[in-house]
Amino acid sequence: MTRFFLAALAFACAVSIAHAAEVVATVPTTAVILPYGEWLLAAANLFTAVIVPVLGGFLIQAVTKVYPWAALFLTQKRVEQMANAVTEYAVNAVPGAVKEGKLSIPVGSAVIAKAIQYGINNAPAKAMEAAGGPQGLAKIVFRKLNLVDEADEANTLAPVLSNLPKK
């Protein structure tokens, strides 16, 4: 029985070798193997050596063209935030001033004066300069206040501006 088994095994090996030789003989030998790994490495080196600096240059050029507009926008937002903060502080600090109601002329002048003083004491110098100094801040605060109908620049803002130190 073992001889029969060994003979069958030998026959199967011979048949498989013959079949493998036949398969190898039918495969065309004109296959081209592309070394795409080397190409990818060369392309990556080209990209990092040439294209990245060029794109960086374009990005820097775009930023330099947009920067003045962005700086102006950010400065205006900073001034607006400062003006809101000093106005809110002054309305809370001056007796007789209310947030929702109308302010009389003397109370409005007191609120403007208090807001300017608070801005001078606490606001960053760059923000005060961007607002136009104490005079510019006074005009911004004047526009933000809800004053009585009789109030105008001459009777509410002018007395505050006349008390400011001149440069």
PDB file of C-alpha atoms in Angstrom:
ATOM      1  CA  MET A   1       0.000   0.000   0.000  1.00  0.00           C
ATOM      2  CA  THR A   2       2.805   2.359   0.779  1.00  0.00           C
ATOM      3  CA  ARG A   3       4.380   1.614  -2.596  1.00  0.00           C
ATOM      4  CA  PHE A   4       1.154   2.553  -4.293  1.00  0.00           C
ATOM      5  CA  PHE A   5       0.967   5.751  -2.268  1.00  0.00           C
ATOM      6  CA  LEU A   6       4.587   6.661  -3.071  1.00  0.00           C
ATOM      7  CA  ALA A   7       4.009   5.977  -6.743  1.00  0.00           C
ATOM      8  CA  ALA A   8       0.917   8.214  -6.765  1.00  0.00           C
ATOM      9  CA  LEU A   9       2.853  10.957  -5.010  1.00  0.00           C
ATOM     10  CA  ALA A  10       5.685  10.720  -7.538  1.00  0.00           C
ATOM     11  CA  PHE A  11       3.193  10.862 -10.397  1.00  0.00           C
ATOM     12  CA  ALA A  12       1.504  13.933  -8.906  1.00  0.00           C
ATOM     13  CA  CYS A  13       4.840  15.694  -8.524  1.00  0.00           C
ATOM     14  CA  ALA A  14       5.797  14.942 -12.097  1.00  0.00           C
ATOM     15  CA  VAL A  15       2.476  16.173 -13.414  1.00  0.00           C
ATOM     16  CA  SER A  16       2.665  19.380 -11.368  1.00  0.00           C
ATOM     17  CA  ILE A  17       6.213  20.095 -12.552  1.00  0.00           C
ATOM     18  CA  ALA A  18       5.177  19.552 -16.128  1.00  0.00           C
ATOM     19  CA  HIS A  19       2.147  21.763 -15.659  1.00  0.00           C
ATOM     20  CA  ALA A  20       4.288  24.491 -14.048  1.00  0.00           C
ATOM     21  CA  ALA A  21       6.735  24.359 -16.945  1.00  0.00           C
ATOM     22  CA  GLU A  22       3.873  24.696 -19.374  1.00  0.00           C
ATOM     23  CA  VAL A  23       2.507  27.745 -17.469  1.00  0.00           C
ATOM     24  CA  VAL A  24       5.915  29.400 -17.362  1.00  0.00           C
ATOM     25  CA  ALA A  25       6.380  28.747 -21.070  1.00  0.00           C
ATOM     26  CA  THR A  26       3.110  30.502 -21.926  1.00  0.00           C
ATOM     27  CA  VAL A  27       3.841  33.674 -19.918  1.00  0.00           C
ATOM     28  CA  PRO A  28       5.214  36.376 -22.193  1.00  0.00           C
ATOM     29  CA  THR A  29       8.720  37.501 -21.373  1.00  0.00           C
ATOM     30  CA  THR A  30       8.203  41.109 -22.579  1.00  0.00           C
ATOM     31  CA  ALA A  31       6.874  42.437 -19.252  1.00  0.00           C
ATOM     32  CA  VAL A  32       8.134  45.912 -18.294  1.00  0.00           C
ATOM     33  CA  ILE A  33       8.640  46.603 -14.616  1.00  0.00           C
ATOM     34  CA  LEU A  34       8.271  50.284 -13.763  1.00  0.00           C
ATOM     35  CA  PRO A  35      10.222  51.531 -10.758  1.00  0.00           C
ATOM     36  CA  TYR A  36       7.448  53.913  -9.657  1.00  0.00           C
ATOM     37  CA  GLY A  37       8.903  54.212  -6.167  1.00  0.00           C
ATOM     38  CA  GLU A  38      11.945  56.004  -7.541  1.00  0.00           C
ATOM     39  CA  TRP A  39       9.724  58.289  -9.621  1.00  0.00           C
ATOM     40  CA  LEU A  40       7.631  59.194  -6.598  1.00  0.00           C
ATOM     41  CA  LEU A  41      10.750  59.967  -4.580  1.00  0.00           C
ATOM     42  CA  ALA A  42      12.104  62.178  -7.374  1.00  0.00           C
ATOM     43  CA  ALA A  43       8.767  63.993  -7.674  1.00  0.00           C
ATOM     44  CA  ALA A  44       8.613  64.558  -3.921  1.00  0.00           C
ATOM     45  CA  ASN A  45      12.140  65.969  -3.944  1.00  0.00           C
ATOM     46  CA  LEU A  46      11.225  68.279  -6.816  1.00  0.00           C
ATOM     47  CA  PHE A  47       8.086  69.385  -4.999  1.00  0.00           C
ATOM     48  CA  THR A  48       9.901  70.234  -1.781  1.00  0.00           C
ATOM     49  CA  ALA A  49      12.861  71.853  -3.540  1.00  0.00           C
ATOM     50  CA  VAL A  50      11.072  74.007  -6.101  1.00  0.00           C
ATOM     51  CA  ILE A  51       7.318  74.182  -5.760  1.00  0.00           C
ATOM     52  CA  VAL A  52       7.053  74.764  -1.994  1.00  0.00           C
ATOM     53  CA  PRO A  53       9.276  77.903  -2.048  1.00  0.00           C
ATOM     54  CA  VAL A  54       7.377  79.248  -5.071  1.00  0.00           C
ATOM     55  CA  LEU A  55       4.035  78.715  -3.319  1.00  0.00           C
ATOM     56  CA  GLY A  56       5.481  80.313  -0.181  1.00  0.00           C
ATOM     57  CA  GLY A  57       6.453  83.367  -2.208  1.00  0.00           C
ATOM     58  CA  PHE A  58       2.953  83.677  -3.642  1.00  0.00           C
ATOM     59  CA  LEU A  59       1.484  83.323  -0.150  1.00  0.00           C
ATOM     60  CA  ILE A  60       3.741  86.046   1.260  1.00  0.00           C
ATOM     61  CA  GLN A  61       2.867  88.344  -1.646  1.00  0.00           C
ATOM     62  CA  ALA A  62      -0.854  87.790  -1.038  1.00  0.00           C
ATOM     63  CA  VAL A  63      -0.469  88.497   2.677  1.00  0.00           C
ATOM     64  CA  THR A  64       1.408  91.753   2.020  1.00  0.00           C
ATOM     65  CA  LYS A  65      -1.414  92.919  -0.239  1.00  0.00           C
ATOM     66  CA  VAL A  66      -4.127  92.000   2.253  1.00  0.00           C
ATOM     67  CA  TYR A  67      -2.296  93.065   5.440  1.00  0.00           C
ATOM     68  CA  PRO A  68      -3.134  96.805   5.333  1.00  0.00           C
ATOM     69  CA  TRP A  69      -6.841  96.053   4.992  1.00  0.00           C
ATOM     70  CA  ALA A  70      -6.727  93.451   7.736  1.00  0.00           C
ATOM     71  CA  ALA A  71      -4.784  95.807  10.008  1.00  0.00           C
ATOM     72  CA  LEU A  72      -7.297  98.590   9.380  1.00  0.00           C
ATOM     73  CA  PHE A  73     -10.206  96.268  10.149  1.00  0.00           C
ATOM     74  CA  LEU A  74      -8.584  94.994  13.343  1.00  0.00           C
ATOM     75  CA  THR A  75      -7.711  98.525  14.467  1.00  0.00           C
ATOM     76  CA  GLN A  76     -11.281  99.703  13.901  1.00  0.00           C
ATOM     77  CA  LYS A  77     -12.619  96.737  15.875  1.00  0.00           C
ATOM     78  CA  ARG A  78     -10.172  97.503  18.695  1.00  0.00           C
ATOM     79  CA  VAL A  79     -11.215 101.148  18.836  1.00  0.00           C
ATOM     80  CA  GLU A  80     -14.881 100.152  18.782  1.00  0.00           C
ATOM     81  CA  GLN A  81     -14.374  97.695  21.641  1.00  0.00           C
ATOM     82  CA  MET A  82     -12.484 100.313  23.657  1.00  0.00           C
ATOM     83  CA  ALA A  83     -15.190 102.915  23.042  1.00  0.00           C
ATOM     84  CA  ASN A  84     -17.912 100.486  24.118  1.00  0.00           C
ATOM     85  CA  ALA A  85     -15.993  99.568  27.264  1.00  0.00           C
ATOM     86  CA  VAL A  86     -15.289 103.155  28.376  1.00  0.00           C
ATOM     87  CA  THR A  87     -18.845 104.262  27.581  1.00  0.00           C
ATOM     88  CA  GLU A  88     -20.345 101.411  29.574  1.00  0.00           C
ATOM     89  CA  TYR A  89     -18.000 102.126  32.480  1.00  0.00           C
ATOM     90  CA  ALA A  90     -18.834 105.844  32.457  1.00  0.00           C
ATOM     91  CA  VAL A  91     -22.605 105.260  32.318  1.00  0.00           C
ATOM     92  CA  ASN A  92     -22.275 102.986  35.348  1.00  0.00           C
ATOM     93  CA  ALA A  93     -19.927 105.361  37.193  1.00  0.00           C
ATOM     94  CA  VAL A  94     -21.805 108.673  36.798  1.00  0.00           C
ATOM     95  CA  PRO A  95     -24.746 109.202  39.165  1.00  0.00           C
ATOM     96  CA  GLY A  96     -27.997 109.865  37.320  1.00  0.00           C
ATOM     97  CA  ALA A  97     -26.908 108.102  34.128  1.00  0.00           C
ATOM     98  CA  VAL A  98     -29.064 105.229  32.920  1.00  0.00           C
ATOM     99  CA  LYS A  99     -28.342 102.735  30.164  1.00  0.00           C
ATOM    100  CA  GLU A 100     -31.734 102.637  28.490  1.00  0.00           C
ATOM    101  CA  GLY A 101     -33.024 106.146  29.194  1.00  0.00           C
ATOM    102  CA  LYS A 102     -32.032 109.473  27.721  1.00  0.00           C
ATOM    103  CA  LEU A 103     -29.260 111.432  29.382  1.00  0.00           C
ATOM    104  CA  SER A 104     -29.607 115.125  30.162  1.00  0.00           C
ATOM    105  CA  ILE A 105     -26.997 117.578  28.906  1.00  0.00           C
ATOM    106  CA  PRO A 106     -25.012 117.884  32.192  1.00  0.00           C
ATOM    107  CA  VAL A 107     -25.128 114.128  32.804  1.00  0.00           C
ATOM    108  CA  GLY A 108     -24.086 113.462  29.186  1.00  0.00           C
ATOM    109  CA  SER A 109     -21.097 115.785  29.563  1.00  0.00           C
ATOM    110  CA  ALA A 110     -20.146 114.075  32.824  1.00  0.00           C
ATOM    111  CA  VAL A 111     -20.390 110.657  31.183  1.00  0.00           C
ATOM    112  CA  ILE A 112     -18.169 111.786  28.290  1.00  0.00           C
ATOM    113  CA  ALA A 113     -15.589 113.250  30.686  1.00  0.00           C
ATOM    114  CA  LYS A 114     -15.586 110.105  32.830  1.00  0.00           C
ATOM    115  CA  ALA A 115     -15.246 107.881  29.744  1.00  0.00           C
ATOM    116  CA  ILE A 116     -12.293 109.886  28.425  1.00  0.00           C
ATOM    117  CA  GLN A 117     -10.545 109.789  31.800  1.00  0.00           C
ATOM    118  CA  TYR A 118     -11.110 106.047  32.085  1.00  0.00           C
ATOM    119  CA  GLY A 119      -9.770 105.542  28.550  1.00  0.00           C
ATOM    120  CA  ILE A 120      -6.670 107.611  29.260  1.00  0.00           C
ATOM    121  CA  ASN A 121      -5.994 105.682  32.472  1.00  0.00           C
ATOM    122  CA  ASN A 122      -6.718 102.138  31.242  1.00  0.00           C
ATOM    123  CA  ALA A 123      -6.760 101.824  27.457  1.00  0.00           C
ATOM    124  CA  PRO A 124      -3.654 100.855  25.483  1.00  0.00           C
ATOM    125  CA  ALA A 125      -1.813 103.807  23.995  1.00  0.00           C
ATOM    126  CA  LYS A 126      -2.124 102.378  20.467  1.00  0.00           C
ATOM    127  CA  ALA A 127      -5.905 102.126  20.813  1.00  0.00           C
ATOM    128  CA  MET A 128      -6.151 105.700  22.092  1.00  0.00           C
ATOM    129  CA  GLU A 129      -3.952 106.879  19.238  1.00  0.00           C
ATOM    130  CA  ALA A 130      -6.079 104.986  16.697  1.00  0.00           C
ATOM    131  CA  ALA A 131      -9.229 106.568  18.145  1.00  0.00           C
ATOM    132  CA  GLY A 132      -7.779 110.023  17.574  1.00  0.00           C
ATOM    133  CA  GLY A 133      -6.601 110.688  21.107  1.00  0.00           C
ATOM    134  CA  PRO A 134      -8.865 111.994  23.871  1.00  0.00           C
ATOM    135  CA  GLN A 135     -10.663 114.339  21.449  1.00  0.00           C
ATOM    136  CA  GLY A 136     -11.446 111.504  19.035  1.00  0.00           C
ATOM    137  CA  LEU A 137     -12.577 109.238  21.861  1.00  0.00           C
ATOM    138  CA  ALA A 138     -14.837 112.001  23.186  1.00  0.00           C
ATOM    139  CA  LYS A 139     -16.508 112.296  19.784  1.00  0.00           C
ATOM    140  CA  ILE A 140     -17.010 108.526  19.569  1.00  0.00           C
ATOM    141  CA  VAL A 141     -18.513 108.372  23.068  1.00  0.00           C
ATOM    142  CA  PHE A 142     -20.762 111.356  22.259  1.00  0.00           C
ATOM    143  CA  ARG A 143     -22.160 109.470  19.253  1.00  0.00           C
ATOM    144  CA  LYS A 144     -22.798 106.374  21.376  1.00  0.00           C
ATOM    145  CA  LEU A 145     -24.823 108.115  24.076  1.00  0.00           C
ATOM    146  CA  ASN A 146     -28.591 108.343  24.073  1.00  0.00           C
ATOM    147  CA  LEU A 147     -29.034 112.065  24.851  1.00  0.00           C
ATOM    148  CA  VAL A 148     -32.077 114.283  25.165  1.00  0.00           C
ATOM    149  CA  ASP A 149     -33.242 115.990  21.989  1.00  0.00           C
ATOM    150  CA  GLU A 150     -31.838 119.379  23.042  1.00  0.00           C
ATOM    151  CA  ALA A 151     -28.281 118.015  23.375  1.00  0.00           C
ATOM    152  CA  ASP A 152     -25.827 118.735  20.595  1.00  0.00           C
ATOM    153  CA  GLU A 153     -22.093 119.092  20.135  1.00  0.00           C
ATOM    154  CA  ALA A 154     -22.053 122.717  21.244  1.00  0.00           C
ATOM    155  CA  ASN A 155     -23.738 122.258  24.617  1.00  0.00           C
ATOM    156  CA  THR A 156     -22.674 118.681  25.498  1.00  0.00           C
ATOM    157  CA  LEU A 157     -19.379 117.864  23.797  1.00  0.00           C
ATOM    158  CA  ALA A 158     -17.706 121.293  23.552  1.00  0.00           C
ATOM    159  CA  PRO A 159     -17.451 121.850  27.358  1.00  0.00           C
ATOM    160  CA  VAL A 160     -15.700 118.483  27.741  1.00  0.00           C
ATOM    161  CA  LEU A 161     -13.301 119.152  24.868  1.00  0.00           C
ATOM    162  CA  SER A 162     -12.425 122.593  26.226  1.00  0.00           C
ATOM    163  CA  ASN A 163     -11.317 121.018  29.533  1.00  0.00           C
ATOM    164  CA  LEU A 164      -9.002 118.511  27.851  1.00  0.00           C
ATOM    165  CA  PRO A 165      -5.295 119.350  27.894  1.00  0.00           C
ATOM    166  CA  LYS A 166      -3.974 120.625  24.565  1.00  0.00           C
ATOM    167  CA  LYS A 167      -0.999 118.885  22.974  1.00  0.00           C
TER     168      LYS A 167
END
